[in-house]
CSV table of C-alpha atoms in Angstrom, one decimal:
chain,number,residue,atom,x,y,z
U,1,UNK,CA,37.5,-24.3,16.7
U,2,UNK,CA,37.3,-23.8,12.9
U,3,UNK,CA,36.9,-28.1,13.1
U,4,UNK,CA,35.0,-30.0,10.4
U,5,UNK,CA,31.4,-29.0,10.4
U,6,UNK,CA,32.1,-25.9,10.3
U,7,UNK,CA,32.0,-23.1,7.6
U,8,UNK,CA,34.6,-20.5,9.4
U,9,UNK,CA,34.1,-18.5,12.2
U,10,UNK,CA,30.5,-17.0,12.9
U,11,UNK,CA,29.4,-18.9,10.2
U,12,UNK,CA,26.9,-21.4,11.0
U,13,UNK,CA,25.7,-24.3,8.9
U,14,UNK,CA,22.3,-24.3,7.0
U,15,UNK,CA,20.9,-26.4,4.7
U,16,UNK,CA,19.3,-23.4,3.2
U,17,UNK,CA,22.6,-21.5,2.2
U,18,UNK,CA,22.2,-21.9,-1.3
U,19,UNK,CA,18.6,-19.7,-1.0
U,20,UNK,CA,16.6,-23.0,-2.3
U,21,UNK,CA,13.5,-21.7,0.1
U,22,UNK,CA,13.9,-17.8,-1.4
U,23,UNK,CA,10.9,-16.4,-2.8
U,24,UNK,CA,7.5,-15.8,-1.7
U,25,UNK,CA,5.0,-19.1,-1.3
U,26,UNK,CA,1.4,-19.7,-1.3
U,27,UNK,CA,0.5,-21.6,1.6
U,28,UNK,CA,-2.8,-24.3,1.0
U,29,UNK,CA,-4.1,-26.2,3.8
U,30,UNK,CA,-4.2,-29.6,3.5
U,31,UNK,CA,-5.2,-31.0,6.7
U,32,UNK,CA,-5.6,-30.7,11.0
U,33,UNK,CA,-6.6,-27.5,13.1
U,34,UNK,CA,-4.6,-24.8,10.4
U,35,UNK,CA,-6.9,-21.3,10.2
U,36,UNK,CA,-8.1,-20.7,6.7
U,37,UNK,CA,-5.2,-19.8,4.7
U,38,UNK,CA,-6.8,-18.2,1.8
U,39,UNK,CA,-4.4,-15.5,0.7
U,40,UNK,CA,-1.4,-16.5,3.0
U,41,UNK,CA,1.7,-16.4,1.7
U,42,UNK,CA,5.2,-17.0,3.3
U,43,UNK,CA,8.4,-14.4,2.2
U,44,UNK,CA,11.3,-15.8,2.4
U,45,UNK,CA,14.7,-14.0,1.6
U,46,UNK,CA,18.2,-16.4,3.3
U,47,UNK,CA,17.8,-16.9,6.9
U,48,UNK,CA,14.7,-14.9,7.9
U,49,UNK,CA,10.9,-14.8,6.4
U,50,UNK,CA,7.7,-14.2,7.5
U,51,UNK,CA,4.5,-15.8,7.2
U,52,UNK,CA,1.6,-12.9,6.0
U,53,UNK,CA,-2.0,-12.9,6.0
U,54,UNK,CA,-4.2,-10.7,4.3
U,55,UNK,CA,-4.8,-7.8,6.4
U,56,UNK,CA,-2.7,-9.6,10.0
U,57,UNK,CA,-0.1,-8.4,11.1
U,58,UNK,CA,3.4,-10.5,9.9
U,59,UNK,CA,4.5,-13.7,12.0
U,60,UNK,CA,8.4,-13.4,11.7
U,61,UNK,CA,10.3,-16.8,11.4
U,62,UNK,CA,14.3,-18.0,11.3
U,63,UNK,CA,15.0,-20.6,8.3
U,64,UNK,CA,17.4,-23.5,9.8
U,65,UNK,CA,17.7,-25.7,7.1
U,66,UNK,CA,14.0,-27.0,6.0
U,67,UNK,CA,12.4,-25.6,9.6
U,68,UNK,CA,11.2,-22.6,10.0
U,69,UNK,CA,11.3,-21.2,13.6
U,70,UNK,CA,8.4,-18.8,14.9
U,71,UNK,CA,10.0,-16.1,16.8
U,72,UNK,CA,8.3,-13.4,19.7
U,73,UNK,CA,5.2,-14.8,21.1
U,74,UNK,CA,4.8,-17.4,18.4
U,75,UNK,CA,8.2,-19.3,19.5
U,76,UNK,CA,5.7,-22.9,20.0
U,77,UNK,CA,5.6,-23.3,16.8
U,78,UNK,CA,7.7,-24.8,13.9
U,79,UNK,CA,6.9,-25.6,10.4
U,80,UNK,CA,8.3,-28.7,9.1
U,81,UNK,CA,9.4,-29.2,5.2
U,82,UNK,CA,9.6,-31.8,3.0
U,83,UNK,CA,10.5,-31.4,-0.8
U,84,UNK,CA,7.6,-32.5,-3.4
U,85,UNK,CA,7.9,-32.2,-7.1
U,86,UNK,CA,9.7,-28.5,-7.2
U,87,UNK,CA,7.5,-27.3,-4.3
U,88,UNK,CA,7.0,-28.6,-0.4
U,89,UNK,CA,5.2,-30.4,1.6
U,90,UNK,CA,5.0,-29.0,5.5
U,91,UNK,CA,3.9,-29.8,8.6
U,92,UNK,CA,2.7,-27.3,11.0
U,93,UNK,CA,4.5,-28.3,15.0
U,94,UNK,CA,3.3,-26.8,18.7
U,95,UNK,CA,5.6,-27.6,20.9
U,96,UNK,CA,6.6,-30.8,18.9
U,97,UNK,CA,3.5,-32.1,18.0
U,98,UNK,CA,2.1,-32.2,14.7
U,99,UNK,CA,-1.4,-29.8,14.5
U,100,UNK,CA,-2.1,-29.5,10.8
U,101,UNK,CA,-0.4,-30.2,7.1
U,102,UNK,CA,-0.3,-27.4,4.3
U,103,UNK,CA,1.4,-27.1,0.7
U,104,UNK,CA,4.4,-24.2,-0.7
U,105,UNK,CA,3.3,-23.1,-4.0
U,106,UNK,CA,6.3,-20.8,-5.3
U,107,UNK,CA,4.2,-17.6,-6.6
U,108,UNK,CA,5.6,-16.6,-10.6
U,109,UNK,CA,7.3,-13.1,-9.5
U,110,UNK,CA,6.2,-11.5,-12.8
U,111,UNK,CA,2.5,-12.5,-11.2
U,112,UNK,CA,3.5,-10.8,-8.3
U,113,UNK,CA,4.4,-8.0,-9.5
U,114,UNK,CA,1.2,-7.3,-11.4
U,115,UNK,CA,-0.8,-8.0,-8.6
U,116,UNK,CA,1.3,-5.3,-6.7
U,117,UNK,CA,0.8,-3.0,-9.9
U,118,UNK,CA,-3.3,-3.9,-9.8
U,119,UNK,CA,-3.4,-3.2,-5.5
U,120,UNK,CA,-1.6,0.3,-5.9
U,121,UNK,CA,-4.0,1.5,-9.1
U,122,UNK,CA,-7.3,0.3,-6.6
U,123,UNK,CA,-5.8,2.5,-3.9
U,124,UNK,CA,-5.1,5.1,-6.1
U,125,UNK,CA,-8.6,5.3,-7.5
U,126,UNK,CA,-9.9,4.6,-3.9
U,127,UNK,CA,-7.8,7.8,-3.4
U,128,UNK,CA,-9.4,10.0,-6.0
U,129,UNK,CA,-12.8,9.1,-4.7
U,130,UNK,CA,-11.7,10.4,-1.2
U,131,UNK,CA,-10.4,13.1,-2.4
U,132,UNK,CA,-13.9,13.8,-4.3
U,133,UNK,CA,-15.9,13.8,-1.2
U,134,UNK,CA,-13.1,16.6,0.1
U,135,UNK,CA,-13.7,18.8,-2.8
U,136,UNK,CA,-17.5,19.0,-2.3
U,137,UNK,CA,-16.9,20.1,1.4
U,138,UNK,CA,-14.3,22.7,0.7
U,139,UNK,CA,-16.4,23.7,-2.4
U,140,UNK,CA,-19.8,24.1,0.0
U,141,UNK,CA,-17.8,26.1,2.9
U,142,UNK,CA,-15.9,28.4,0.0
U,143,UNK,CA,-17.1,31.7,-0.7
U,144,UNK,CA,-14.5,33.6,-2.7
U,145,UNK,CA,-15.3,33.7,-5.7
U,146,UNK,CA,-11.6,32.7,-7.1
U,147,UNK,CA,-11.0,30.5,-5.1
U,148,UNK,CA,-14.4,28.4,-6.1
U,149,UNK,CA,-13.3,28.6,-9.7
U,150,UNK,CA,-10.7,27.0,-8.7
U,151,UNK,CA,-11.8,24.6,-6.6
U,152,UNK,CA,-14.3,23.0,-8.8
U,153,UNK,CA,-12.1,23.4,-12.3
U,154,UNK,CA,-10.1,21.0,-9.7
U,155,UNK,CA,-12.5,18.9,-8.8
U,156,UNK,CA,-13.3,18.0,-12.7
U,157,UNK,CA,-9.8,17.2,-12.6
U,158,UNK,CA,-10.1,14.5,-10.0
U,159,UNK,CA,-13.5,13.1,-11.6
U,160,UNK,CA,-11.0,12.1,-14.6
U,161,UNK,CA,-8.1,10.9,-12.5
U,162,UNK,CA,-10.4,8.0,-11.1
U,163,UNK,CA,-11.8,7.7,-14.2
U,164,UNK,CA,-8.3,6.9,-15.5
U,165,UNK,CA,-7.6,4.5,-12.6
U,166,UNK,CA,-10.8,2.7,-13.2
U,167,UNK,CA,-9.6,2.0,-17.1
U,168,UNK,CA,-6.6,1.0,-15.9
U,169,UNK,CA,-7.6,-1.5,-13.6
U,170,UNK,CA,-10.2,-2.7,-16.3
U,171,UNK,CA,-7.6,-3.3,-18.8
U,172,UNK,CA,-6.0,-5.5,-16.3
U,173,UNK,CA,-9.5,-7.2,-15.9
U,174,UNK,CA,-9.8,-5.7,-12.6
U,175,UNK,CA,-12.5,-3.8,-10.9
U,176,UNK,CA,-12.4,-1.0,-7.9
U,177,UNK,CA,-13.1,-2.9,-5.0
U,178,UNK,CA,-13.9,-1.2,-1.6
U,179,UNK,CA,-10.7,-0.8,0.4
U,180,UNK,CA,-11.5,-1.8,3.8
U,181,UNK,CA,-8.1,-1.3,6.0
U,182,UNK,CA,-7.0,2.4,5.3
U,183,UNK,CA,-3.2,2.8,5.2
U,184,UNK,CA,-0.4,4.7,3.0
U,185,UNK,CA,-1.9,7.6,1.4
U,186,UNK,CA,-5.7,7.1,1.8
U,187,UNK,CA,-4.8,6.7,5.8
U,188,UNK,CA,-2.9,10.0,5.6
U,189,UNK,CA,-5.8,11.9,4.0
U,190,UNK,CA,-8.6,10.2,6.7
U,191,UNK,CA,-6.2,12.1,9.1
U,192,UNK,CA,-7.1,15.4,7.8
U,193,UNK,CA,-8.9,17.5,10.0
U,194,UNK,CA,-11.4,18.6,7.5
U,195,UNK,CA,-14.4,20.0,9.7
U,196,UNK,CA,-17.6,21.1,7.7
U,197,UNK,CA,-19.0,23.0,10.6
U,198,UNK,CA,-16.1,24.6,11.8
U,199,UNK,CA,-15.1,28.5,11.3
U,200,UNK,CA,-12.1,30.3,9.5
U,201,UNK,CA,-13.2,27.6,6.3
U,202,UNK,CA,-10.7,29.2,3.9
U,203,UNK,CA,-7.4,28.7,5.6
U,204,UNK,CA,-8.0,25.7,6.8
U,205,UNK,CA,-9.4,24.4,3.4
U,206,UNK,CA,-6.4,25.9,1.7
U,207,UNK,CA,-3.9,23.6,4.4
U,208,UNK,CA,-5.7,20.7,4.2
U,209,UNK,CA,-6.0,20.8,-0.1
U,210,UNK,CA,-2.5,21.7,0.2
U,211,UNK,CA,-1.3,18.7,2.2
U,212,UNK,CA,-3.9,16.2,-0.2
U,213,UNK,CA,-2.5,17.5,-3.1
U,214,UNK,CA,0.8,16.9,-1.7
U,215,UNK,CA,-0.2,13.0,-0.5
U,216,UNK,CA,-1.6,12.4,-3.8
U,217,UNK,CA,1.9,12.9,-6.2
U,218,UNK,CA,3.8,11.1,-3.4
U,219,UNK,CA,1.1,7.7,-4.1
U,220,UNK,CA,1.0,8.5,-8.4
U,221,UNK,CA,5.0,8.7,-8.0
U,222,UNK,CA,4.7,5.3,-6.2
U,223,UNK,CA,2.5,4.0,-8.9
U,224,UNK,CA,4.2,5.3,-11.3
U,225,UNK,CA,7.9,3.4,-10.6
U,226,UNK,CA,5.7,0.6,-10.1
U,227,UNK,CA,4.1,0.7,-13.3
U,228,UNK,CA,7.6,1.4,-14.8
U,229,UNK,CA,8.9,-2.2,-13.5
U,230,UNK,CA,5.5,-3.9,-14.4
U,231,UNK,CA,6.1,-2.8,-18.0
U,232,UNK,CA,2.7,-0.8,-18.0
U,233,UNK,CA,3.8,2.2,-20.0
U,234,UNK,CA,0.3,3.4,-19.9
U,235,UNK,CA,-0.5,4.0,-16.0
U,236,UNK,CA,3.2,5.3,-15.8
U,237,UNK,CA,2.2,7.8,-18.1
U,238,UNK,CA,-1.5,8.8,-16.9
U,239,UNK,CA,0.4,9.3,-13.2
U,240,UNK,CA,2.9,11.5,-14.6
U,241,UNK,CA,-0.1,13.8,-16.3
U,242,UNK,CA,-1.9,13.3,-12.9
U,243,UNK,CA,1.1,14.3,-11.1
U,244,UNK,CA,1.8,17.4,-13.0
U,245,UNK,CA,-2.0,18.7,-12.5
U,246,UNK,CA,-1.5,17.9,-8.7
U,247,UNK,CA,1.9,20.1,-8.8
U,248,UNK,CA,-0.5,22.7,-10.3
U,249,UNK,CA,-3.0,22.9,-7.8
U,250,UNK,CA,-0.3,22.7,-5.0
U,251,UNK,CA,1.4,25.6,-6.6
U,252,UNK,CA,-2.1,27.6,-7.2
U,253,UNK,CA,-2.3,27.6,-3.1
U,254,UNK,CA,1.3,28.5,-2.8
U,255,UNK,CA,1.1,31.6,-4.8
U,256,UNK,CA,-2.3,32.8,-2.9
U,257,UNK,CA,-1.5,32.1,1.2
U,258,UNK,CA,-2.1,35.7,1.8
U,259,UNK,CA,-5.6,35.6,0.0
U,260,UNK,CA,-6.5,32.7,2.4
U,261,UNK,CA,-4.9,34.3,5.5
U,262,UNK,CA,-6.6,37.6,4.8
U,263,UNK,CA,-10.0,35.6,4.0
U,264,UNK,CA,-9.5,33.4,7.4
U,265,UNK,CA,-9.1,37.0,9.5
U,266,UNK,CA,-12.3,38.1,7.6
U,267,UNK,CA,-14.2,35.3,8.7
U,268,UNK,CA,-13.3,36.0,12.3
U,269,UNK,CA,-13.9,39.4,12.0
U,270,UNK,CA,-10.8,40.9,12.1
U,271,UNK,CA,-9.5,43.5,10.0
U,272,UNK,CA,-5.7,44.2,9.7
């Protein structure tokens, strides 16, 4: 106990301890049967990472010096690594046999992190166009005539805060792209039980606008830390104005749930 080849007790050696493998990697195929790896990247952070493909669930993975160890139902396999001019060379194992070669391309975190900055801006215009197509049903099932006013003044609103997401993502030479796995915010508000057809429209409306408004600041606060760290004063500051006229809105429905619960009872014809 405690012998040479040991680093105290519980303490097991790794050839990794000084974090040389920390960061996140691109992963290139360079040979054998390896899926395409277009967009794969492997996280590594001390003795644990993942390997993540774009839209896949994670494949977790233990770092024991220059292996990396599959865990759950992925235990077969092992990834081999070699050192090669600052990045690695790797060979992909089942069950100790070699099935294909790929590349580790250390990704430039500042890189990164405007590529995290350019994802949340897309879901947050993606959001505002959602949101659009949830204005024009409350706005065709609303006949108070308030309430409308509101609605729509609203509804202008949300026309400019995607405009303002579409600048920003052209000023980082992006372009909205059609988000095709819903999650976070925009799989919150494909939740909402809006119902175009259904009866007591203005209580229901005024719960679900409520909740959106509500989804929306929580993704512009998001965005806006984000922006904060990528150094991108100028989406920080359009989500904070977007996140004030959200508060707005939110707080126009707060001061008028008796209106909509007297409207709902009228629609159901009942008097009280």
């Amino acid at each position: 106990m405690g012998g040479k080849g040991t680093f105290g007790p519980g303490i097991a050696r790794n050839p990794n301890r000084v974090g040389q493998l920390d960061g996140v990697w691109a992963v290139e195929r360079v040979s054998g049967a390896l899926p395409p790896l277009g967009g794969c990247v492997k996280r590594i952070h001390g003795a644990r990472g993942t390997t993540v493909f774009p839209n896949l669930p994670g494949m977790p993975f233990e770092v024991r010096g220059l292996e990396l160890h599959y865990r759950g139902p992925f235990s077969p396999l092992v990834d081999k690594l070699e050192p090669r001019n600052g990045s690695y060379f790797g060979r992909a194992m089942v069950l100790g046999r070699e099935v294909g070669q790929f590349t580790l391309r250390r990704l430039d975190p500042v890189g990164q992190l405007k590529e995290q900055l350019i994802k949340h801006i897309d879901e947050a215009h993606a959001m505002e166009q959602n949101v659009l197509r949830m204005r024009d049903g409350m706005i065709s099932t609303t006949d108070d005539p308030e309430i409308l006013d509101a609605l729509e003044h609203h509804k202008m609103q949300t026309q400019g805060h995607a405009d303002r997401m579409a600048a920003r993502l052209e000023a980082h030479g992006a372009s909205p792209s059609a988000v095709k796995q819903l999650g976070g915010v925009l799989g919150a508000l494909a939740k909402l039980p809006l119902d175009l057809v259904r009866g007591e429209k203005a209580g229901r409306n005024a719960r679900d606008g409520y909740a959106t408004e509500h989804m929306e600041i929580a993704g512009y606060e998001l965005l806006r830390r984000i922006a904060e760290k990528a150094g991108d004063e100028e989406t920080a500051t359009a989500a904070k104005e977007i996140i004030e006229e959200e508060k707005a809105m939110a707080s126009l429905i707060e001061q008028n749930w008796d209106r909509f619960a007297e409207l709902s009872l009228q629609e159901e014809g009942i008097t009280v």
